[in-house]
GROMACS .gro file of C-alpha atoms in nm:
model
  408
    1MET     CA    1  13.872   6.592   8.427
    2LEU     CA    2  14.070   6.574   8.752
    3GLN     CA    3  14.252   6.250   8.679
    4PRO     CA    4  14.484   6.380   8.405
    5ARG     CA    5  14.581   6.683   8.619
    6ILE     CA    6  14.670   6.464   8.916
    7ALA     CA    7  14.876   6.238   8.693
    8LEU     CA    8  15.054   6.537   8.547
    9ARG     CA    9  15.149   6.662   8.892
   10ARG     CA   10  15.283   6.324   8.996
   11ALA     CA   11  15.476   6.289   8.674
   12CYS     CA   12  15.636   6.631   8.712
   13ALA     CA   13  15.719   6.601   9.080
   14SER     CA   14  16.082   6.527   8.994
   15CYS     CA   15  16.109   6.780   8.713
   16GLN     CA   16  16.002   7.101   8.882
   17SER     CA   17  16.310   7.277   8.756
   18ILE     CA   18  16.209   7.200   8.398
   19VAL     CA   19  15.849   7.317   8.442
   20PRO     CA   20  15.865   7.594   8.703
   21SER     CA   21  15.505   7.700   8.645
   22LEU     CA   22  15.379   7.377   8.808
   23SER     CA   23  15.562   7.450   9.139
   24ARG     CA   24  15.404   7.781   9.231
   25THR     CA   25  15.400   7.880   9.598
   26TYR     CA   26  15.069   7.947   9.766
   27ALA     CA   27  15.151   8.306   9.869
   28GLN     CA   28  15.420   8.505   9.702
   29VAL     CA   29  15.588   8.782   9.900
   30VAL     CA   30  15.610   9.117   9.730
   31ASP     CA   31  15.859   9.360   9.885
   32PRO     CA   32  15.760   9.720   9.813
   33LEU     CA   33  16.023   9.963   9.692
   34ALA     CA   34  16.074  10.299   9.852
   35PRO     CA   35  15.942  10.588   9.641
   36SER     CA   36  16.279  10.759   9.652
   37GLN     CA   37  16.440  10.468   9.466
   38SER     CA   38  16.424  10.464   9.087
   39ILE     CA   39  16.497  10.175   8.851
   40ASP     CA   40  16.620  10.221   8.498
   41LEU     CA   41  16.465   9.930   8.311
   42SER     CA   42  16.658  10.015   7.996
   43ALA     CA   43  16.995   9.969   8.165
   44PRO     CA   44  17.183   9.649   8.075
   45GLY     CA   45  17.159   9.367   8.325
   46VAL     CA   46  16.842   9.497   8.490
   47LYS     CA   47  16.550   9.257   8.485
   48SER     CA   48  16.194   9.374   8.445
   49VAL     CA   49  16.021   9.448   8.774
   50PRO     CA   50  15.655   9.355   8.831
   51GLN     CA   51  15.420   9.651   8.825
   52ASP     CA   52  15.301   9.594   9.181
   53ARG     CA   53  15.657   9.643   9.308
   54LEU     CA   54  15.683   9.987   9.151
   55GLN     CA   55  15.403  10.126   9.367
   56PRO     CA   56  15.494  10.259   9.714
   57VAL     CA   57  15.321  10.122  10.021
   58PHE     CA   58  15.265  10.375  10.302
   59GLY     CA   59  15.546  10.605  10.191
   60GLU     CA   60  15.888  10.506  10.321
   61SER     CA   61  15.759  10.249  10.572
   62ALA     CA   62  15.931   9.910  10.572
   63LEU     CA   63  15.620   9.702  10.509
   64ARG     CA   64  15.550   9.380  10.323
   65ARG     CA   65  15.247   9.282  10.122
   66TYR     CA   66  15.162   8.969   9.928
   67THR     CA   67  15.038   8.870   9.587
   68PRO     CA   68  14.661   8.821   9.633
   69ARG     CA   69  14.635   8.452   9.555
   70THR     CA   70  14.366   8.414   9.824
   71PRO     CA   71  14.115   8.665   9.966
   72GLY     CA   72  14.280   8.635  10.308
   73ILE     CA   73  14.610   8.781  10.191
   74ARG     CA   74  14.475   9.037   9.946
   75HIS     CA   75  14.476   9.315  10.207
   76LEU     CA   76  14.743   9.166  10.434
   77VAL     CA   77  15.017   9.415  10.526
   78ARG     CA   78  15.292   9.332  10.772
   79PRO     CA   79  15.606   9.511  10.892
   80ILE     CA   80  15.932   9.367  10.764
   81ASN     CA   81  16.098   9.204  11.066
   82ASP     CA   82  16.339   8.955  10.914
   83HIS     CA   83  16.567   8.979  11.218
   84ILE     CA   84  16.312   8.811  11.446
   85TRP     CA   85  16.411   8.473  11.595
   86ARG     CA   86  16.222   8.190  11.422
   87GLY     CA   87  16.268   7.927  11.693
   88ARG     CA   88  16.104   7.867  12.027
   89PRO     CA   89  16.155   8.086  12.335
   90VAL     CA   90  16.342   7.992  12.651
   91PHE     CA   91  16.091   7.764  12.823
   92LYS     CA   92  16.181   7.854  13.181
   93LEU     CA   93  16.115   8.223  13.104
   94THR     CA   94  15.756   8.158  12.990
   95THR     CA   95  15.426   8.089  13.159
   96PRO     CA   96  15.104   7.947  13.005
   97LYS     CA   97  14.816   8.180  12.933
   98LYS     CA   98  14.507   7.976  13.013
   99GLY     CA   99  14.193   7.980  13.223
  100HIS     CA  100  13.899   8.218  13.238
  101ALA     CA  101  14.133   8.520  13.232
  102ARG     CA  102  14.162   8.473  12.855
  103GLY     CA  103  13.798   8.573  12.811
  104GLY     CA  104  13.828   8.923  12.953
  105ARG     CA  105  13.720   8.817  13.301
  106ASN     CA  106  13.867   8.913  13.637
  107HIS     CA  107  13.942   8.688  13.935
  108THR     CA  108  13.571   8.668  14.026
  109GLY     CA  109  13.463   8.556  13.679
  110ARG     CA  110  13.295   8.882  13.582
  111VAL     CA  111  13.353   9.015  13.231
  112VAL     CA  112  13.548   9.340  13.267
  113VAL     CA  113  13.672   9.367  12.905
  114ARG     CA  114  13.421   9.287  12.634
  115HIS     CA  115  13.492   9.119  12.300
  116ARG     CA  116  13.764   8.890  12.431
  117GLY     CA  117  13.784   8.512  12.412
  118GLY     CA  118  13.926   8.220  12.220
  119GLY     CA  119  14.247   8.272  12.030
  120HIS     CA  120  14.553   8.062  11.975
  121LYS     CA  121  14.716   7.904  12.277
  122ARG     CA  122  15.028   8.087  12.384
  123ARG     CA  123  15.289   8.116  12.654
  124LEU     CA  124  15.356   8.460  12.795
  125ARG     CA  125  15.719   8.567  12.827
  126THR     CA  126  15.848   8.681  13.164
  127VAL     CA  127  15.988   9.024  13.081
  128ASP     CA  128  16.222   9.204  13.320
  129PHE     CA  129  16.070   9.552  13.353
  130MET     CA  130  16.274   9.627  13.666
  131ARG     CA  131  16.627   9.610  13.516
  132GLU     CA  132  16.794   9.587  13.858
  133ASP     CA  133  17.086   9.367  13.754
  134GLY     CA  134  17.386   9.579  13.667
  135GLY     CA  135  17.676   9.485  13.447
  136ARG     CA  136  17.708   9.418  13.077
  137HIS     CA  137  17.438   9.214  12.905
  138ILE     CA  138  17.485   9.062  12.559
  139VAL     CA  139  17.181   9.055  12.331
  140GLU     CA  140  17.143   8.696  12.213
  141ARG     CA  141  16.846   8.749  11.980
  142ILE     CA  142  16.529   8.949  11.919
  143GLU     CA  143  16.202   8.760  11.965
  144HIS     CA  144  15.830   8.811  11.916
  145ASP     CA  145  15.613   8.818  12.227
  146PRO     CA  146  15.249   8.712  12.172
  147GLY     CA  147  15.146   8.918  12.475
  148ARG     CA  148  15.260   9.257  12.343
  149THR     CA  149  15.313   9.453  12.024
  150ALA     CA  150  15.677   9.547  12.086
  151HIS     CA  151  15.957   9.294  12.043
  152ILE     CA  152  16.163   9.154  12.329
  153ALA     CA  153  16.533   9.082  12.349
  154LEU     CA  154  16.693   8.778  12.511
  155VAL     CA  155  17.000   8.903  12.700
  156ARG     CA  156  17.273   8.711  12.879
  157HIS     CA  157  17.468   8.856  13.170
  158GLU     CA  158  17.835   8.866  13.080
  159GLN     CA  159  17.955   8.744  13.421
  160THR     CA  160  17.676   8.531  13.566
  161GLN     CA  161  17.548   8.398  13.228
  162LYS     CA  162  17.193   8.455  13.350
  163LEU     CA  163  16.927   8.476  13.078
  164SER     CA  164  16.641   8.724  13.087
  165TYR     CA  165  16.397   8.901  12.857
  166ILE     CA  166  16.384   9.281  12.825
  167LEU     CA  167  16.190   9.515  12.599
  168ALA     CA  168  16.385   9.569  12.280
  169ALA     CA  169  16.458   9.917  12.153
  170GLU     CA  170  16.411  10.007  11.788
  171GLY     CA  171  16.728   9.912  11.601
  172MET     CA  172  16.856   9.668  11.864
  173ARG     CA  173  17.011   9.356  11.712
  174ALA     CA  174  17.185   9.040  11.826
  175GLY     CA  175  17.536   9.108  11.953
  176ASP     CA  176  17.460   9.449  12.102
  177VAL     CA  177  17.569   9.524  12.457
  178VAL     CA  178  17.327   9.686  12.701
  179GLU     CA  179  17.370   9.778  13.064
  180SER     CA  180  17.151   9.890  13.352
  181TYR     CA  181  17.261  10.170  13.583
  182ARG     CA  182  16.960  10.154  13.814
  183SER     CA  183  17.171  10.042  14.109
  184GLY     CA  184  17.422  10.322  14.045
  185LEU     CA  185  17.727  10.396  13.836
  186PRO     CA  186  18.004  10.132  13.828
  187GLN     CA  187  18.321  10.210  14.018
  188GLU     CA  188  18.536  10.180  13.704
  189LEU     CA  189  18.344  10.465  13.542
  190LEU     CA  190  18.383  10.686  13.848
  191ASP     CA  191  18.754  10.612  13.869
  192GLY     CA  192  18.799  10.699  13.501
  193MET     CA  193  18.669  11.051  13.565
  194GLY     CA  194  18.925  11.115  13.838
  195GLY     CA  195  18.671  11.143  14.118
  196ASP     CA  196  18.483  11.439  13.964
  197ILE     CA  197  18.129  11.365  13.846
  198ASP     CA  198  18.077  11.532  13.509
  199ARG     CA  199  17.718  11.495  13.390
  200GLY     CA  200  17.810  11.546  13.026
  201LEU     CA  201  18.084  11.285  13.038
  202ILE     CA  202  17.857  11.038  13.216
  203ALA     CA  203  17.586  11.087  12.953
  204SER     CA  204  17.834  11.031  12.669
  205LYS     CA  205  17.941  10.698  12.820
  206THR     CA  206  17.606  10.567  12.943
  207ALA     CA  207  17.318  10.718  12.739
  208HIS     CA  208  17.317  10.456  12.463
  209ARG     CA  209  17.028  10.266  12.305
  210GLY     CA  210  16.893   9.993  12.531
  211ASN     CA  211  17.066  10.114  12.848
  212CYS     CA  212  16.859  10.172  13.162
  213LEU     CA  213  16.934  10.503  13.338
  214LYS     CA  214  16.785  10.731  13.597
  215LEU     CA  215  16.599  11.023  13.445
  216GLY     CA  216  16.829  11.269  13.618
  217MET     CA  217  17.126  11.124  13.425
  218ILE     CA  218  16.962  11.138  13.081
  219PRO     CA  219  17.023  11.450  12.867
  220VAL     CA  220  16.733  11.674  12.767
  221GLY     CA  221  16.580  11.580  12.432
  222THR     CA  222  16.664  11.209  12.457
  223PRO     CA  223  16.385  10.965  12.357
  224ILE     CA  224  16.304  10.712  12.631
  225PHE     CA  225  16.059  10.426  12.685
  226ASN     CA  226  15.968  10.173  12.956
  227ILE     CA  227  15.946  10.458  13.208
  228THR     CA  228  15.885  10.389  13.576
  229PRO     CA  229  15.638  10.622  13.754
  230ASP     CA  230  15.861  10.636  14.062
  231LYS     CA  231  16.198  10.511  14.177
  232ALA     CA  232  16.068  10.187  14.334
  233SER     CA  233  15.830  10.049  14.067
  234ILE     CA  234  15.873   9.869  13.737
  235GLY     CA  235  15.845  10.026  13.392
  236LYS     CA  236  15.481  10.098  13.312
  237ILE     CA  237  15.481  10.396  13.071
  238CYS     CA  238  15.554  10.377  12.695
  239ARG     CA  239  15.583  10.000  12.657
  240SER     CA  240  15.384   9.936  12.338
  241ALA     CA  241  15.533   9.930  11.988
  242GLY     CA  242  15.672  10.260  11.863
  243THR     CA  243  15.588  10.462  12.175
  244HIS     CA  244  15.838  10.681  12.355
  245GLY     CA  245  15.870  10.988  12.570
  246VAL     CA  246  16.105  11.284  12.544
  247ILE     CA  247  16.269  11.466  12.832
  248ILE     CA  248  16.193  11.833  12.772
  249ALA     CA  249  16.315  11.986  13.099
  250LYS     CA  250  16.483  11.902  13.428
  251GLY     CA  251  16.360  12.051  13.752
  252GLU     CA  252  16.702  12.111  13.899
  253ASP     CA  253  16.812  12.311  13.594
  254GLU     CA  254  16.498  12.523  13.596
  255VAL     CA  255  16.525  12.579  13.970
  256GLN     CA  256  16.886  12.685  13.938
  257LYS     CA  257  16.797  12.941  13.670
  258GLU     CA  258  16.507  13.074  13.873
  259MET     CA  259  16.716  13.100  14.189
  260LEU     CA  260  16.993  13.283  14.005
  261LYS     CA  261  16.743  13.529  13.859
  262PHE     CA  262  16.576  13.589  14.194
  263ILE     CA  263  16.903  13.635  14.382
  264SER     CA  264  17.045  13.864  14.115
  265ASP     CA  265  16.731  14.075  14.132
  266GLN     CA  266  16.773  14.098  14.509
  267GLY     CA  267  17.140  14.190  14.472
  268ALA     CA  268  17.249  13.898  14.689
  269VAL     CA  269  17.545  13.789  14.477
  270THR     CA  270  17.898  13.799  14.614
  271SER     CA  271  18.168  14.020  14.466
  272ASP     CA  272  18.320  13.737  14.264
  273GLY     CA  273  17.976  13.651  14.121
  274GLY     CA  274  18.019  13.281  14.185
  275ASN     CA  275  17.845  13.197  14.511
  276MET     CA  276  17.481  13.257  14.591
  277GLN     CA  277  17.347  13.390  14.919
  278LEU     CA  278  17.070  13.143  15.002
  279SER     CA  279  16.981  13.350  15.306
  280ALA     CA  280  16.792  13.580  15.072
  281LEU     CA  281  16.538  13.302  15.012
  282THR     CA  282  16.251  13.240  15.248
  283PRO     CA  283  16.191  12.890  15.392
  284GLU     CA  284  15.878  12.858  15.179
  285GLN     CA  285  16.077  12.934  14.864
  286LEU     CA  286  16.348  12.685  14.956
  287THR     CA  287  16.086  12.415  15.017
  288ARG     CA  288  15.922  12.486  14.683
  289TYR     CA  289  16.254  12.481  14.499
  290GLU     CA  290  16.360  12.155  14.665
  291LYS     CA  291  16.033  11.991  14.566
  292ALA     CA  292  16.051  12.115  14.206
  293ALA     CA  293  16.410  11.995  14.172
  294GLN     CA  294  16.304  11.636  14.235
  295PHE     CA  295  16.112  11.602  13.909
  296VAL     CA  296  16.184  11.575  13.538
  297THR     CA  297  15.934  11.693  13.276
  298VAL     CA  298  15.856  11.424  13.016
  299LYS     CA  299  15.638  11.457  12.706
  300LEU     CA  300  15.470  11.129  12.610
  301SER     CA  301  15.364  11.007  12.266
  302SER     CA  302  15.000  11.084  12.344
  303GLY     CA  303  15.083  11.453  12.387
  304GLU     CA  304  15.058  11.446  12.765
  305ILE     CA  305  15.325  11.632  12.960
  306ARG     CA  306  15.387  11.505  13.311
  307LEU     CA  307  15.635  11.520  13.595
  308VAL     CA  308  15.835  11.209  13.683
  309ASP     CA  309  16.070  11.157  13.974
  310LYS     CA  310  16.430  11.217  13.871
  311ASP     CA  311  16.534  10.894  14.051
  312ALA     CA  312  16.290  10.693  13.835
  313VAL     CA  313  16.448  10.498  13.550
  314ALA     CA  314  16.382  10.457  13.180
  315THR     CA  315  16.538  10.285  12.880
  316ILE     CA  316  16.709  10.490  12.610
  317GLY     CA  317  16.548  10.472  12.266
  318VAL     CA  318  16.208  10.399  12.115
  319ALA     CA  319  16.006  10.083  12.172
  320SER     CA  320  16.071   9.837  11.888
  321ASN     CA  321  15.839   9.741  11.602
  322ALA     CA  322  15.754  10.103  11.525
  323ASN     CA  323  15.577  10.012  11.197
  324PHE     CA  324  15.323   9.797  11.379
  325LYS     CA  325  15.061  10.072  11.346
  326TYR     CA  326  15.053  10.018  10.968
  327THR     CA  327  14.962   9.650  11.004
  328SER     CA  328  14.650   9.527  10.824
  329LEU     CA  329  14.533   9.180  10.932
  330GLY     CA  330  14.353   9.122  10.604
  331LYS     CA  331  14.071   8.904  10.733
  332ALA     CA  332  13.851   8.854  11.037
  333GLY     CA  333  14.004   8.516  11.117
  334ARG     CA  334  14.332   8.672  11.223
  335LYS     CA  335  14.142   8.879  11.478
  336ARG     CA  336  13.999   8.558  11.623
  337TRP     CA  337  14.348   8.405  11.639
  338LEU     CA  338  14.449   8.701  11.855
  339GLY     CA  339  14.161   8.638  12.096
  340ILE     CA  340  13.945   8.930  11.979
  341ARG     CA  341  13.575   8.852  11.927
  342PRO     CA  342  13.339   9.040  11.695
  343THR     CA  343  13.194   9.379  11.791
  344VAL     CA  344  12.833   9.456  11.702
  345ARG     CA  345  12.746   9.817  11.622
  346GLY     CA  346  12.498   9.984  11.850
  347VAL     CA  347  12.289  10.118  11.559
  348ALA     CA  348  12.236   9.758  11.446
  349MET     CA  349  12.069   9.665  11.776
  350ASN     CA  350  11.720   9.719  11.907
  351ALA     CA  351  11.636  10.015  12.123
  352VAL     CA  352  11.609   9.793  12.430
  353ASP     CA  353  11.968   9.670  12.385
  354HIS     CA  354  12.159   9.990  12.311
  355PRO     CA  355  12.100  10.369  12.325
  356HIS     CA  356  12.186  10.386  11.953
  357GLY     CA  357  11.942  10.111  11.857
  358GLY     CA  358  11.595  10.123  11.711
  359GLY     CA  359  11.446  10.354  11.453
  360ARG     CA  360  11.319  10.308  11.100
  361GLY     CA  361  11.659  10.354  10.940
  362LYS     CA  362  12.029  10.372  11.010
  363GLY     CA  363  12.166  10.627  11.251
  364LYS     CA  364  12.148  10.714  11.618
  365GLY     CA  365  11.984  11.055  11.582
  366ASN     CA  366  12.151  11.377  11.686
  367ASN     CA  367  12.311  11.218  11.992
  368ASP     CA  368  12.670  11.188  12.102
  369PRO     CA  369  12.818  10.836  12.089
  370VAL     CA  370  12.778  10.648  12.415
  371SER     CA  371  12.844  10.301  12.551
  372PRO     CA  372  12.564  10.044  12.603
  373TRP     CA  373  12.531  10.182  12.958
  374GLY     CA  374  12.505  10.547  12.854
  375LYS     CA  375  12.856  10.675  12.923
  376PRO     CA  376  13.022  10.892  12.655
  377ALA     CA  377  13.246  10.676  12.440
  378LYS     CA  378  13.428  10.916  12.209
  379SER     CA  379  13.795  11.017  12.238
  380GLY     CA  380  13.837  10.886  12.591
  381PHE     CA  381  13.576  11.011  12.836
  382LYS     CA  382  13.733  11.104  13.168
  383THR     CA  383  13.602  10.896  13.458
  384ARG     CA  384  13.843  11.039  13.717
  385PRO     CA  385  13.661  11.253  13.976
  386ARG     CA  386  13.721  11.623  13.929
  387SER     CA  387  13.819  11.658  14.292
  388LYS     CA  388  14.107  11.410  14.247
  389VAL     CA  389  14.347  11.611  14.033
  390ASN     CA  390  14.670  11.442  13.929
  391LYS     CA  391  14.928  11.700  14.030
  392LEU     CA  392  15.202  11.530  13.828
  393VAL     CA  393  15.024  11.596  13.497
  394VAL     CA  394  15.136  11.935  13.364
  395GLN     CA  395  14.933  11.920  13.041
  396GLU     CA  396  14.676  11.654  12.960
  397ARG     CA  397  14.667  11.478  12.629
  398PRO     CA  398  14.428  11.632  12.375
  399ARG     CA  399  14.093  11.460  12.363
  400ASN     CA  400  13.733  11.544  12.288
  401GLN     CA  401  13.585  11.459  12.629
  402GLY     CA  402  13.311  11.248  12.473
  403LYS     CA  403  13.152  11.534  12.278
  404ARG     CA  404  13.108  11.577  11.907
  405ARG     CA  405  13.326  11.821  11.717
  406ARG     CA  406  13.078  12.062  11.564
  407GLY     CA  407  13.139  12.175  11.208
  408LYS     CA  408  13.400  11.909  11.127
   0.00000   0.00000   0.00000
């Protein structure tokens, strides 16, 4: 029965245009339509649309799904990133990821992260989280980094022609111009203002997507990512796909308002009402005001509100690939390609292997979820000692502290 079908395929290899049904692709891409769009099938010149394209996928999200020709792509959902570079990266800006570190082990060989191992071989990109080089940088292309969820941008310095990788902001495309002001404002910008430093004018000329600025120069309400904890370190906060922080207050502005209110209450304002009499403040108050003026209040995507040094830097915008959270791998094999090994449920183990194990049926009893070693494992159990309070955290992110929510 197979011989006539093989002969038919060979005979029609040169006539695929005549018999298009014999040249079917293995996986057909189906682009979902936004729910807000409507198609009038009765209008002239409009072709019929397949029924699976008329159904929305995750609301207005720009996602792509596939015709289920195989079980592996039946549940596959990917973000639409047609602007990603399809070629190879710059070789000198990569390093191989190999050795025992791929299996979740530290430098002594001990497993510190479980369920890691295997995966496709890859080269990690050397990303510039410092952004010390000033001047204009031209975005050459947007690339995928196998070591992170957000995309990276290959930028070229306009004067030195030096290539480097930076974290790409959402909406950044090839041909955009980005600049870092970590080393300070350029002299041309200062000369254009006539010697007077106007914060509003500086923000209008510098606070653009992809630019790196000090937090004290960024207007309140601006989304930022790749935030440095202090003025000397690299960006460590809000680096994954779609994450960002928002500046909600500046310490110097709040201090100025508080000082004006205190001095006005004390009646220590001059006759013209313009100058303040700082002699009315005690040394302890001045010290407290000076310390508070050095910080900027930032609200992170997790809900945490913390203080960051105003001389620390951040990148304007939101980390790219914001629709990554809607990704569905579709099959277990793609997890293994990413270097993630299977996870066995505790209730499926024996009592000697896990606190949830054992019993005559499913379930762990009326106990809170814990790790194999007995530590609470729900909603991020805090392991920081209570005596070591992080003074820079104004409001912690909401979490359940490892306890069950009763009545929910």
